[in-house]
Tab-separated table of C-alpha atoms in Angstrom:
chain	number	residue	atom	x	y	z
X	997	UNK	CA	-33.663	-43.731	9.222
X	998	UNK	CA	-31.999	-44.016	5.827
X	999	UNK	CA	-32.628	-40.224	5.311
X	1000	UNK	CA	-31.175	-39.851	9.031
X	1001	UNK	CA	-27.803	-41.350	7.784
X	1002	UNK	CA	-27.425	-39.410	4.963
X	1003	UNK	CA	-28.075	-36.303	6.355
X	1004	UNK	CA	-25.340	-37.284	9.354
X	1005	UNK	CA	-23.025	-38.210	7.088
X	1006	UNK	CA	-23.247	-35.043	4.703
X	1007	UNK	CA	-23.165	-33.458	8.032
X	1008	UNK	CA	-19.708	-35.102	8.940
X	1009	UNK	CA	-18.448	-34.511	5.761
X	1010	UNK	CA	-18.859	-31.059	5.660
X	1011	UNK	CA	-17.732	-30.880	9.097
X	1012	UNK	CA	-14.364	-32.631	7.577
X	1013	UNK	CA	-13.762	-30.002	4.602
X	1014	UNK	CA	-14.654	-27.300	7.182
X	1015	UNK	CA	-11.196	-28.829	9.097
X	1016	UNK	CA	-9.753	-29.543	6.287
X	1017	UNK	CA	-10.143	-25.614	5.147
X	1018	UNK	CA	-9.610	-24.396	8.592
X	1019	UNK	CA	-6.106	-25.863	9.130
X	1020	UNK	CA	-5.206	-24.814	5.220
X	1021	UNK	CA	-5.528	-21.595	6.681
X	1022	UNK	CA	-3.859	-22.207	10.092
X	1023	UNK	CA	-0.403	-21.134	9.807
X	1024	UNK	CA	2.580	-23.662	9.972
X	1025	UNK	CA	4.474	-23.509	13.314
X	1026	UNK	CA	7.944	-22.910	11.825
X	1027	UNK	CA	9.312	-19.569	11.251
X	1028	UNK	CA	9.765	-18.421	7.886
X	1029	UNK	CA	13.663	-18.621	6.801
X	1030	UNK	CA	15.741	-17.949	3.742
X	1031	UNK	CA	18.000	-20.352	1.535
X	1032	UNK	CA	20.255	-19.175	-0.790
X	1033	UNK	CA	17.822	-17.114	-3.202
X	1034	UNK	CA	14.414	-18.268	-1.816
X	1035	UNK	CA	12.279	-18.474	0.962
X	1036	UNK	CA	11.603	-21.380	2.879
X	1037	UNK	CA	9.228	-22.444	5.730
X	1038	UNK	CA	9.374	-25.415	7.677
X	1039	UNK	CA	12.289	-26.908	4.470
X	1040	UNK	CA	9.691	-26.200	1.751
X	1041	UNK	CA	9.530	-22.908	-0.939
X	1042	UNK	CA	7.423	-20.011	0.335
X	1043	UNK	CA	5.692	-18.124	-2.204
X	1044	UNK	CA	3.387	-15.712	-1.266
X	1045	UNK	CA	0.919	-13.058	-1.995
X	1046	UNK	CA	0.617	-9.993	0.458
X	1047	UNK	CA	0.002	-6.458	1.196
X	1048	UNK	CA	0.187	-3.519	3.332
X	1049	UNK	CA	-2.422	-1.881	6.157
X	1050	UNK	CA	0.079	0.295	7.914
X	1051	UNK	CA	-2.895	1.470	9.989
X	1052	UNK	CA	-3.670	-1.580	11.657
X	1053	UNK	CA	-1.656	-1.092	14.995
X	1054	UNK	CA	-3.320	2.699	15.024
X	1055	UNK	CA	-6.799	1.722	14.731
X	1056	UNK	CA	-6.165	-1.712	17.179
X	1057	UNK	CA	-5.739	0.510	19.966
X	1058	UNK	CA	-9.547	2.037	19.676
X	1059	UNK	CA	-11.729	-0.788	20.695
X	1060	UNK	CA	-14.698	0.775	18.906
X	1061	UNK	CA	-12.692	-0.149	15.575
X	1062	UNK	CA	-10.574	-3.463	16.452
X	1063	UNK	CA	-13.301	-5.129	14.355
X	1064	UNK	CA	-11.420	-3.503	11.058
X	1065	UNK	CA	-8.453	-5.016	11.689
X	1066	UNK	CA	-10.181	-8.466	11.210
X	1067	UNK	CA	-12.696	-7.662	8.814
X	1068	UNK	CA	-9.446	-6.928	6.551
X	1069	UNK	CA	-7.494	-10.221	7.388
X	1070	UNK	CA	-10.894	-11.809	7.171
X	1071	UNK	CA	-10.699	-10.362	3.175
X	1072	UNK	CA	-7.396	-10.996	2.744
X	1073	UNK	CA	-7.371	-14.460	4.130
X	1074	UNK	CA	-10.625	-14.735	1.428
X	1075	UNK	CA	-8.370	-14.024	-1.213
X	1076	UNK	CA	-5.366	-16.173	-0.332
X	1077	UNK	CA	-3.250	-13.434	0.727
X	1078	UNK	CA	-1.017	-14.482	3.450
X	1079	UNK	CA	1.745	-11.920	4.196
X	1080	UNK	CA	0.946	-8.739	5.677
X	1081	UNK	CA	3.093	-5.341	6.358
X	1082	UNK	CA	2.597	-2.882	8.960
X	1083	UNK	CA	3.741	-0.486	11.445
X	1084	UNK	CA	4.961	-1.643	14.590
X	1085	UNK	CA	6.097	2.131	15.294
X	1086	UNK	CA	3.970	5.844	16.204
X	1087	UNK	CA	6.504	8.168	17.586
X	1088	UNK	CA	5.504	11.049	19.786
X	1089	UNK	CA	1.813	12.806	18.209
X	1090	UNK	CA	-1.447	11.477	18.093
X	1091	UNK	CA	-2.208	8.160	19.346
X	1092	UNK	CA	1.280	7.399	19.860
X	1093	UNK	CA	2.679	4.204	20.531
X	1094	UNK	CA	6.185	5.768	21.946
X	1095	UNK	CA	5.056	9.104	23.759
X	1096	UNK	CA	8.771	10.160	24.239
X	1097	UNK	CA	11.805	8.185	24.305
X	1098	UNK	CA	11.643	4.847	26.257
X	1099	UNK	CA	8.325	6.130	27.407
X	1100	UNK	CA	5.162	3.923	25.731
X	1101	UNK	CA	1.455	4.044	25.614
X	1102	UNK	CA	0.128	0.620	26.956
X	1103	UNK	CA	-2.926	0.763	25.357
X	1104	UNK	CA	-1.310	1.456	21.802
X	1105	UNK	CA	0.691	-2.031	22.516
X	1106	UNK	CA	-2.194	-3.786	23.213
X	1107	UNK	CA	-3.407	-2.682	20.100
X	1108	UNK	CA	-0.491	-4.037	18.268
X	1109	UNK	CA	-0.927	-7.298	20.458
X	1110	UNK	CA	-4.247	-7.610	18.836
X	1111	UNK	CA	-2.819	-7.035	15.450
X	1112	UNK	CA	-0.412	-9.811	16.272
X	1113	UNK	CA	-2.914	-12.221	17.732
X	1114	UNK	CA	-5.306	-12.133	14.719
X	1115	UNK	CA	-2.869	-12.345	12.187
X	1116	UNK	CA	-2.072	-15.901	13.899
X	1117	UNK	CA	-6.176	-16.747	14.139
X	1118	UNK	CA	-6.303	-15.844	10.096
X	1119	UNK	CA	-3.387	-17.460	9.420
X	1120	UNK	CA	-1.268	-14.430	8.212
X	1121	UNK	CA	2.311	-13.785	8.718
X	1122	UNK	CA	3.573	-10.102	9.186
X	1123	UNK	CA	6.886	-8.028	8.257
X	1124	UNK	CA	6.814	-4.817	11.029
X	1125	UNK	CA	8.308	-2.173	10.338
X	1126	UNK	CA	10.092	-0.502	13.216
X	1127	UNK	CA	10.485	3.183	12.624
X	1128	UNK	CA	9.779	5.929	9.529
X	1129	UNK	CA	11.964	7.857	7.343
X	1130	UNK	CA	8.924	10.192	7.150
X	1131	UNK	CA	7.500	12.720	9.636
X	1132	UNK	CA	4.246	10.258	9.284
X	1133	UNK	CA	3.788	8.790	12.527
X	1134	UNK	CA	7.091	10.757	14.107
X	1135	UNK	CA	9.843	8.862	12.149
X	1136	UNK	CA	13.231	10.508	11.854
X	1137	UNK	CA	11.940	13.795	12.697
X	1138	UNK	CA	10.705	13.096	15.965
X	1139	UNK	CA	13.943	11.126	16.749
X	1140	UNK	CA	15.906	14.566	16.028
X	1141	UNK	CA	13.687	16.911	17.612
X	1142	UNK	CA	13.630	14.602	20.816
X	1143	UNK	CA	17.106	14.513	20.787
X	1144	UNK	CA	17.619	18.083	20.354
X	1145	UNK	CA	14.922	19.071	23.275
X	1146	UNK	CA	17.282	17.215	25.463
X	1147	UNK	CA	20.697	18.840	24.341
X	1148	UNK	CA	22.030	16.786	22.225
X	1149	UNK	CA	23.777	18.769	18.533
X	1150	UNK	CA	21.490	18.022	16.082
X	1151	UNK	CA	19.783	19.895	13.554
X	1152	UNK	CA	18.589	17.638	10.296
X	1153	UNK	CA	17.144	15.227	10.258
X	1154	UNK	CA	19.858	12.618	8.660
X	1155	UNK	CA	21.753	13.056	12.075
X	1156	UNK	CA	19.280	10.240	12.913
X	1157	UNK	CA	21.976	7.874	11.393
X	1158	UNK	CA	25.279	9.189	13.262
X	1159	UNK	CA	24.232	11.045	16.477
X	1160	UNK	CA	24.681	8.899	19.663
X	1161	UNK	CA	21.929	9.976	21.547
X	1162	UNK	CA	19.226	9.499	18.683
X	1163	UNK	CA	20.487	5.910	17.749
X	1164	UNK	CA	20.662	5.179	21.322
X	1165	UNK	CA	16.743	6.255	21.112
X	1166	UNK	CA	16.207	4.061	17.956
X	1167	UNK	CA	17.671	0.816	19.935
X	1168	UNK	CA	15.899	1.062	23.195
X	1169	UNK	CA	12.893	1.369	20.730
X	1170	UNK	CA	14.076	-1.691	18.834
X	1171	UNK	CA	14.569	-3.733	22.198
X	1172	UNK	CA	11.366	-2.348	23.566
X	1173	UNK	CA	9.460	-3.860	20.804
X	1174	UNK	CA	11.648	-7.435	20.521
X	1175	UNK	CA	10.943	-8.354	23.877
X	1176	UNK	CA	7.636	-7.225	24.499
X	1177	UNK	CA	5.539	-10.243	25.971
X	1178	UNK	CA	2.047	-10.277	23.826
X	1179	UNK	CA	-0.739	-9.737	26.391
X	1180	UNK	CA	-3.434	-11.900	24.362
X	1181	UNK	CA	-1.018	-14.592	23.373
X	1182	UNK	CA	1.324	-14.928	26.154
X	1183	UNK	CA	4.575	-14.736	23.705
X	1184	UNK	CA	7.189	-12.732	23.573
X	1185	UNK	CA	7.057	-11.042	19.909
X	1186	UNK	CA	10.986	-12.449	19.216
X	1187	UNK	CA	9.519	-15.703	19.793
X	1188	UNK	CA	6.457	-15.686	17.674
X	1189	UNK	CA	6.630	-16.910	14.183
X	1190	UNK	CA	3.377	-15.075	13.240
X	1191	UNK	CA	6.256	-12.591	12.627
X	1192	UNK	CA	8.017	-13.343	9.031
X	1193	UNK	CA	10.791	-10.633	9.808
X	1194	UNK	CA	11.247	-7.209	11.059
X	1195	UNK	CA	12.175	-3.927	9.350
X	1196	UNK	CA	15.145	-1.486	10.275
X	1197	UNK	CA	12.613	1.721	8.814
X	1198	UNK	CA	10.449	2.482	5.881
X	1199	UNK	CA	12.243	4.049	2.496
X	1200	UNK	CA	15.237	5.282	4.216
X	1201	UNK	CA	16.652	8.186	2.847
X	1202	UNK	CA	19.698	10.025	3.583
X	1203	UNK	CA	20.485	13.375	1.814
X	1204	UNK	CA	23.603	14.588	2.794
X	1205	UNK	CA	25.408	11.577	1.768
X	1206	UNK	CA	23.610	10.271	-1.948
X	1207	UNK	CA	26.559	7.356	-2.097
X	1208	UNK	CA	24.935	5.064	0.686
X	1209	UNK	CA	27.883	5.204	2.550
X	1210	UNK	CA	26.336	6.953	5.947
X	1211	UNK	CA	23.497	4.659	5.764
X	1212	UNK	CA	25.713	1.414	5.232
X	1213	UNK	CA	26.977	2.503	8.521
X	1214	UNK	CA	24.008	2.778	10.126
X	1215	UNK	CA	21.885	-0.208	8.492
X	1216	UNK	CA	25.705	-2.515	9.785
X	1217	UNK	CA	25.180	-1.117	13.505
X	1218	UNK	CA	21.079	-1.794	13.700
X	1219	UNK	CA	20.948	-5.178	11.915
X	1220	UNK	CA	23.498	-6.352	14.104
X	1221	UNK	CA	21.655	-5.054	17.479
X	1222	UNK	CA	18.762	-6.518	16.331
X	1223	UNK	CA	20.244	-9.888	15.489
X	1224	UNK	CA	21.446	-9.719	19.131
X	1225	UNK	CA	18.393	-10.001	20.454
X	1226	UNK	CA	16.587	-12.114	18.031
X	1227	UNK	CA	18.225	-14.281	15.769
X	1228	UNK	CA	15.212	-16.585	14.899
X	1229	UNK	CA	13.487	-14.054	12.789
X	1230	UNK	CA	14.622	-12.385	9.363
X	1231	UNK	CA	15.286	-8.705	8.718
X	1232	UNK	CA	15.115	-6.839	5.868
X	1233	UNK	CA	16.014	-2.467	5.603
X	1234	UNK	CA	12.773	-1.563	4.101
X	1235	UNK	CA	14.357	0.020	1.070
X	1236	UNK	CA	13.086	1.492	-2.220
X	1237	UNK	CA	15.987	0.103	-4.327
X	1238	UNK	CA	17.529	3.387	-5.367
X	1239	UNK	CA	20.910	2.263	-6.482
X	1240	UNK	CA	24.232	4.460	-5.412
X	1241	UNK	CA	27.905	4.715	-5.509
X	1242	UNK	CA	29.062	1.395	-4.983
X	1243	UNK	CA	28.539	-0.026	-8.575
X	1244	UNK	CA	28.020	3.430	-10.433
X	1245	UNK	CA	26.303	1.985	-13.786
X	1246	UNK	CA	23.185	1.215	-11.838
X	1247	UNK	CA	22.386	4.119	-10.987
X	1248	UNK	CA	21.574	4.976	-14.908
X	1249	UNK	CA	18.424	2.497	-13.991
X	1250	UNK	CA	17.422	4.867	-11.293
X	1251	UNK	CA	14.617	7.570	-11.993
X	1252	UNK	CA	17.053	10.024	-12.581
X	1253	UNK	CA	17.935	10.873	-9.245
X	1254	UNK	CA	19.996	8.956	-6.099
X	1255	UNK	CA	18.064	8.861	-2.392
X	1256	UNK	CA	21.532	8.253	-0.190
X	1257	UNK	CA	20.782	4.596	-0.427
X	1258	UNK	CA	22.991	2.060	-2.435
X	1259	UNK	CA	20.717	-1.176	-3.238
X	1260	UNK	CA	23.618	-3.632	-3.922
X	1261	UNK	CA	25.767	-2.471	-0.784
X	1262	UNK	CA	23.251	-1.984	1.459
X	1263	UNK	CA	21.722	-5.294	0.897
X	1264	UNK	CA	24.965	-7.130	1.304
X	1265	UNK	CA	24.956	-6.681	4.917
X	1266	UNK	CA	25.482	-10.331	6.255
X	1267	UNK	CA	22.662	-9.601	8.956
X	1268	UNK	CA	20.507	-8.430	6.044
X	1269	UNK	CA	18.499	-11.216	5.261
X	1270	UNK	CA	16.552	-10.135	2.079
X	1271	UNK	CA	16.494	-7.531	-0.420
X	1272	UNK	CA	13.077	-4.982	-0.879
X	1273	UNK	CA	11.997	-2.627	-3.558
X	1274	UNK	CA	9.460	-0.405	-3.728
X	1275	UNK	CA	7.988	1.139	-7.215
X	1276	UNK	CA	5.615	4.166	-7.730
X	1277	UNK	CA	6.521	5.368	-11.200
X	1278	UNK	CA	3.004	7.389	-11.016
X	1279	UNK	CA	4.916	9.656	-8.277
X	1280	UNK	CA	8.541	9.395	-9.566
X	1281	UNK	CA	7.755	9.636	-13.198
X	1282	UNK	CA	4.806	11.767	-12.862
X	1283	UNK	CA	5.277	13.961	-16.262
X	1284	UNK	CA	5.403	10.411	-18.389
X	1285	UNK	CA	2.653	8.514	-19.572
X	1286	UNK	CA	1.356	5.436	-18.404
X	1287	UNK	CA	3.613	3.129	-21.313
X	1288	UNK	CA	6.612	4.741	-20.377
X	1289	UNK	CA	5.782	4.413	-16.767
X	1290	UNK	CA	5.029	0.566	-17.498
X	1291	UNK	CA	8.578	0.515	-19.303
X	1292	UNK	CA	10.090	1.508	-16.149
X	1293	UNK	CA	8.727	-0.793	-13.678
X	1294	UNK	CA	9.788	-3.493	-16.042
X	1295	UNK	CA	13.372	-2.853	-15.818
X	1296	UNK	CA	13.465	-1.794	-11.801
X	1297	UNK	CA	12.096	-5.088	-11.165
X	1298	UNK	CA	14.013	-7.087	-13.575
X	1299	UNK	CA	17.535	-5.460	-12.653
X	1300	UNK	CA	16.610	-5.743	-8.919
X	1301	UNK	CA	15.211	-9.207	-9.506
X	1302	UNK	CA	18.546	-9.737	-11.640
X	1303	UNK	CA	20.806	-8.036	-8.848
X	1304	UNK	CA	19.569	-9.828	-5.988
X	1305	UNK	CA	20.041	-13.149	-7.485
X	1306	UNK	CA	23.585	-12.967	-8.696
X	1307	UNK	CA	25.291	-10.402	-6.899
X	1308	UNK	CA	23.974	-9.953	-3.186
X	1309	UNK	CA	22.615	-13.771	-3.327
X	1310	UNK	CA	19.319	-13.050	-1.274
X	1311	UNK	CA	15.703	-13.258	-2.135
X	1312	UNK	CA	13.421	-10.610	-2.927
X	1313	UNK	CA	10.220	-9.108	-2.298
X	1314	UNK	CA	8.458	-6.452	-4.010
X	1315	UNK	CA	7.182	-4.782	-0.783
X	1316	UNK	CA	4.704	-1.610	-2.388
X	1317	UNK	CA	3.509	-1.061	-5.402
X	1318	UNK	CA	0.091	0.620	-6.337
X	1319	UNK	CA	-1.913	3.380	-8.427
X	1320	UNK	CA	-3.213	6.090	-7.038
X	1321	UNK	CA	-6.895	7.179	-7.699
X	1322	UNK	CA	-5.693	10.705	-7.149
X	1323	UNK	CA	-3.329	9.952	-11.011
X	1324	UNK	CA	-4.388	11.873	-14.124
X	1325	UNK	CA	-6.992	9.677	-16.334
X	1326	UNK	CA	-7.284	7.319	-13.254
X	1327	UNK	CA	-10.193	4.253	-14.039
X	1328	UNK	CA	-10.329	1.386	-12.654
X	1329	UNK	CA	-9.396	-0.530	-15.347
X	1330	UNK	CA	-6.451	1.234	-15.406
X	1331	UNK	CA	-5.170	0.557	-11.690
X	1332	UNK	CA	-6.138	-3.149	-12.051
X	1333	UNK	CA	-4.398	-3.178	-15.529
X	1334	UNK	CA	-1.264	-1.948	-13.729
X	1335	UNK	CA	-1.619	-4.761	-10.799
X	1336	UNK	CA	-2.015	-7.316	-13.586
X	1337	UNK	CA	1.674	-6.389	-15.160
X	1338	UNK	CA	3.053	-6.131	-11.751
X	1339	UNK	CA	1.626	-9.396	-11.050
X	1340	UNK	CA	2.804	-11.130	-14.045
X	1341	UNK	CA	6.813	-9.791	-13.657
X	1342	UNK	CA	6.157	-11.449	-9.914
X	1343	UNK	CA	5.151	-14.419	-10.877
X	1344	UNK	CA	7.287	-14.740	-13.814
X	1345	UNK	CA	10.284	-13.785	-11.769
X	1346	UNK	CA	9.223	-15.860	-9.049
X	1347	UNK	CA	8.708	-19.267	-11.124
X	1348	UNK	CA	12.855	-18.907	-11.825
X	1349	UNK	CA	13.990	-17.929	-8.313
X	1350	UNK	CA	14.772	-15.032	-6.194
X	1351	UNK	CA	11.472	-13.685	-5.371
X	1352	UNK	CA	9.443	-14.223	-2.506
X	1353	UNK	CA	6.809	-12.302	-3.867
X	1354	UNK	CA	4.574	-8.903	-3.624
X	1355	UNK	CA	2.768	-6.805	-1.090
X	1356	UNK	CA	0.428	-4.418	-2.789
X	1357	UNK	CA	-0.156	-0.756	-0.897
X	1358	UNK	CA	-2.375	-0.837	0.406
X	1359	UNK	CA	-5.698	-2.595	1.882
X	1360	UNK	CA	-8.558	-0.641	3.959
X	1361	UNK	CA	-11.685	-1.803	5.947
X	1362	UNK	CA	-15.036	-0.144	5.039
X	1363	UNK	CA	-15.259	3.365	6.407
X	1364	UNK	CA	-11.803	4.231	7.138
X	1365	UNK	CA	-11.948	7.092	4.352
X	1366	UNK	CA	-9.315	9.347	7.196
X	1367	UNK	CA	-6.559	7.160	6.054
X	1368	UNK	CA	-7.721	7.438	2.031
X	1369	UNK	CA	-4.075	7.835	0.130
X	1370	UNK	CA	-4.951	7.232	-3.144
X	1371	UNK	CA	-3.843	4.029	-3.077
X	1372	UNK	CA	-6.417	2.104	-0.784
X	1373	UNK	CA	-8.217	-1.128	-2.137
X	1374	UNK	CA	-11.632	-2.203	-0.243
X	1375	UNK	CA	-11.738	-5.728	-1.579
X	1376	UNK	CA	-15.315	-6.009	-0.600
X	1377	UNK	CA	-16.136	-2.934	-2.506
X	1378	UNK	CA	-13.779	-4.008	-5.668
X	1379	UNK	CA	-14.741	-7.411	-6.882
X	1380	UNK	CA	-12.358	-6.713	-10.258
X	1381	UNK	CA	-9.349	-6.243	-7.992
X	1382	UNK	CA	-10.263	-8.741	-5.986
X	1383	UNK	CA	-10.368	-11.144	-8.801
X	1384	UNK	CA	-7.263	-10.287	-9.662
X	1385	UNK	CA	-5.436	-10.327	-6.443
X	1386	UNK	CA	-6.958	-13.969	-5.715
X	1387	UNK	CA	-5.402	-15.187	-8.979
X	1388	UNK	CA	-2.211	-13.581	-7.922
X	1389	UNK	CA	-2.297	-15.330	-4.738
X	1390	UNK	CA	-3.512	-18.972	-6.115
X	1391	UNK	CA	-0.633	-19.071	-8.850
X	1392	UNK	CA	2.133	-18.078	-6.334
X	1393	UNK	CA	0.868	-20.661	-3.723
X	1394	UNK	CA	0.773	-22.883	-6.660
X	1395	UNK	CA	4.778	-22.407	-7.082
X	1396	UNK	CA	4.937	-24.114	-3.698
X	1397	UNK	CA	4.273	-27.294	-4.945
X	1398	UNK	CA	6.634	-26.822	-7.993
């Protein structure tokens, strides 16, 4: 009987830290919100570690493969990760989510309900991203092209920001996606706080205007439709942090070239909630060694981090940033080197204000070598980078608490 006891009660107990982990994981009800220079959920600091899987809504919508999409939450949730980026757009092509303008694939939605639905059951939060400045999953170009099929005078694709008829395309998208009514949860993606924020489009760029000035324009007209419809969640534009006209010494810390974007006046947007940057001196730097590459991400982050804080007043995250397998003298070693730096600006910048924190680029499942970049991490398949990532993770929930 005395054995019988024990063994019940070692039972309950581990029954109890079972719960006890369980609802750790369990996300808070509140929706995430910003104060002043930091992020806050339910009147506490939010810190967090994150990544990307821009895939996720793609692959969701094949049944045969839903199981990826929770084998990587299952990972990242493993590793303390808790915010996740992805696509909530696939314009016209393959598999596509909008097959022409106002005209959607059902199935494709479900798949992004799914998404949705286990990022709540893993306790995840997401930033969606609602449309591409890339031809990658239709983007600008299919915005133009469908506008010109149907008459309209367009012919470039940065006549997504001023022509009518394709920003009348972009909002019906926008609203389309707001008020869609999750078929496995029952709630209407505006209302769900599973949903840390939305994003206007990935890495705008605009290149017959390099001040900003054409994409101020736009980025003021979106942010407010957007707030129109949902005001409880935040919104971000998805930029790179390419500086431009408005304060002209910045732009020496740029890679030597402007985008069309302008970081400072851009991000000062009142609808704008946070600022973003995005760093891949392995791309943008290619000719320069990995020291002088180092050097650079150093002083993007700490001039953005810098930036943010005293002039626009919002809070940053450092939404991608990875090494690619595909780099000269790529090891290993080297890429998780490279996340450790990154890492320790983050957290250094984040134990002082202003940062939220980072979302690496960019997580896989196990056999999803179609959507290899360069860039993809299998944490199962990695246990250095997943060391690292989970140390990330623990010190930034750790500033929580601080």
């Amino acid at each position: 009987m005395a054995y019988y006891h024990r063994s019940s009660l070692l039972s309950v107990l581990f029954l109890l830290v079972a719960l006890v982990c369980e609802a750790r994981v369990l996300q808070s009800p509140g929706f995430v919100q910003t104060q002043n220079t930091q992020f806050v959920l339910d009147g506490s600091p939010f810190f967090f570690n994150g990544f990307n899987s821009y895939w996720m809504m793609n692959v969701a919508a094949d049944p045969s493969q839903k199981n990826k999409i929770s084998e990587v939450f299952g990972q990242a949730t493993a590793s303390r990760l808790s915010v996740c980026r992805t696509w909530a757009f696939n314009d016209g092509g393959n598999q596509a989510l909008q097959i022409s303008p106002g005209v959607y694939d059902e199935r494709v939605f479900q798949g992004l309900d799914f998404v949705i639905s286990e990022a709540k059951r893993y306790g995840v939060r997401l930033i969606l991203s609602l449309s591409n400045n890339y031809k990658d999953f239709g983007g600008r170009p299919q915005y133009v092209n469908w506008a010109k099929s149907a008459g309209a005078p367009v012919n470039k694709d940065d006549d997504f920001y001023t022509s009518e008829v394709v920003k009348g395309y972009y909002k019906n998208h926008v609203k389309r996606v707001l008020t869609r009514i999750n078929t496995i949860t029952r709630v209407a993606y505006k209302d769900d706080p599973t949903i840390m924020a939305w994003e206007l489009i990935n890495e705008p760029r605009c290149q017959v205007d390099y001040s900003g000035k054409t994409l101020n324009g736009w980025i003021q007209e979106m942010a407010t439709y957007v707030k129109s419809i949902d005001n409880k969640h935040l919104l971000t534009v998805g930029m790179e942090g390419f500086y431009g006209d408005s304060m002209p010494e910045k732009k020496a810390i740029n890679p030597g070239y402007q985008v069309g974007t302008d970081f400072i006046s851009n991000h000062l947007i009142k609808e704008i909630d946070f600022t973003t940057i995005h760093a891949y001196p392995d791309i943008w730097l290619s000719g320069k060694d990995d020291s002088s590459q180092m050097a650079f991400m150093q002083r993007w982050t700490m001039s953005h981090w810098t930036d943010s804080r005293t002039i626009i007043k919002k809070p940053m995250v450092f939404s991608e940033f990875g090494k690619s397998s595909k780099d000269p003298g790529y090891s290993l070693s080297a890429r998780d080197s490279f996340l450790n730096a990154v890492y320790t600006n983050i957290y250094n910048f984040a134990r002082n204000g202003g940062i939220g924190g980072g979302l690496v680029w960019q997580l896989m499942a196990e056999g999803m070598q179609s959507y290899d970049d360069g860039y993809e991490i299998v944490l199962s398949q990695t246990p250095s980078t997943s060391g690292l990532i989970t140390q990330q993770s623990n010190k930034m929930i750790a500033l929580d608490r601080v």
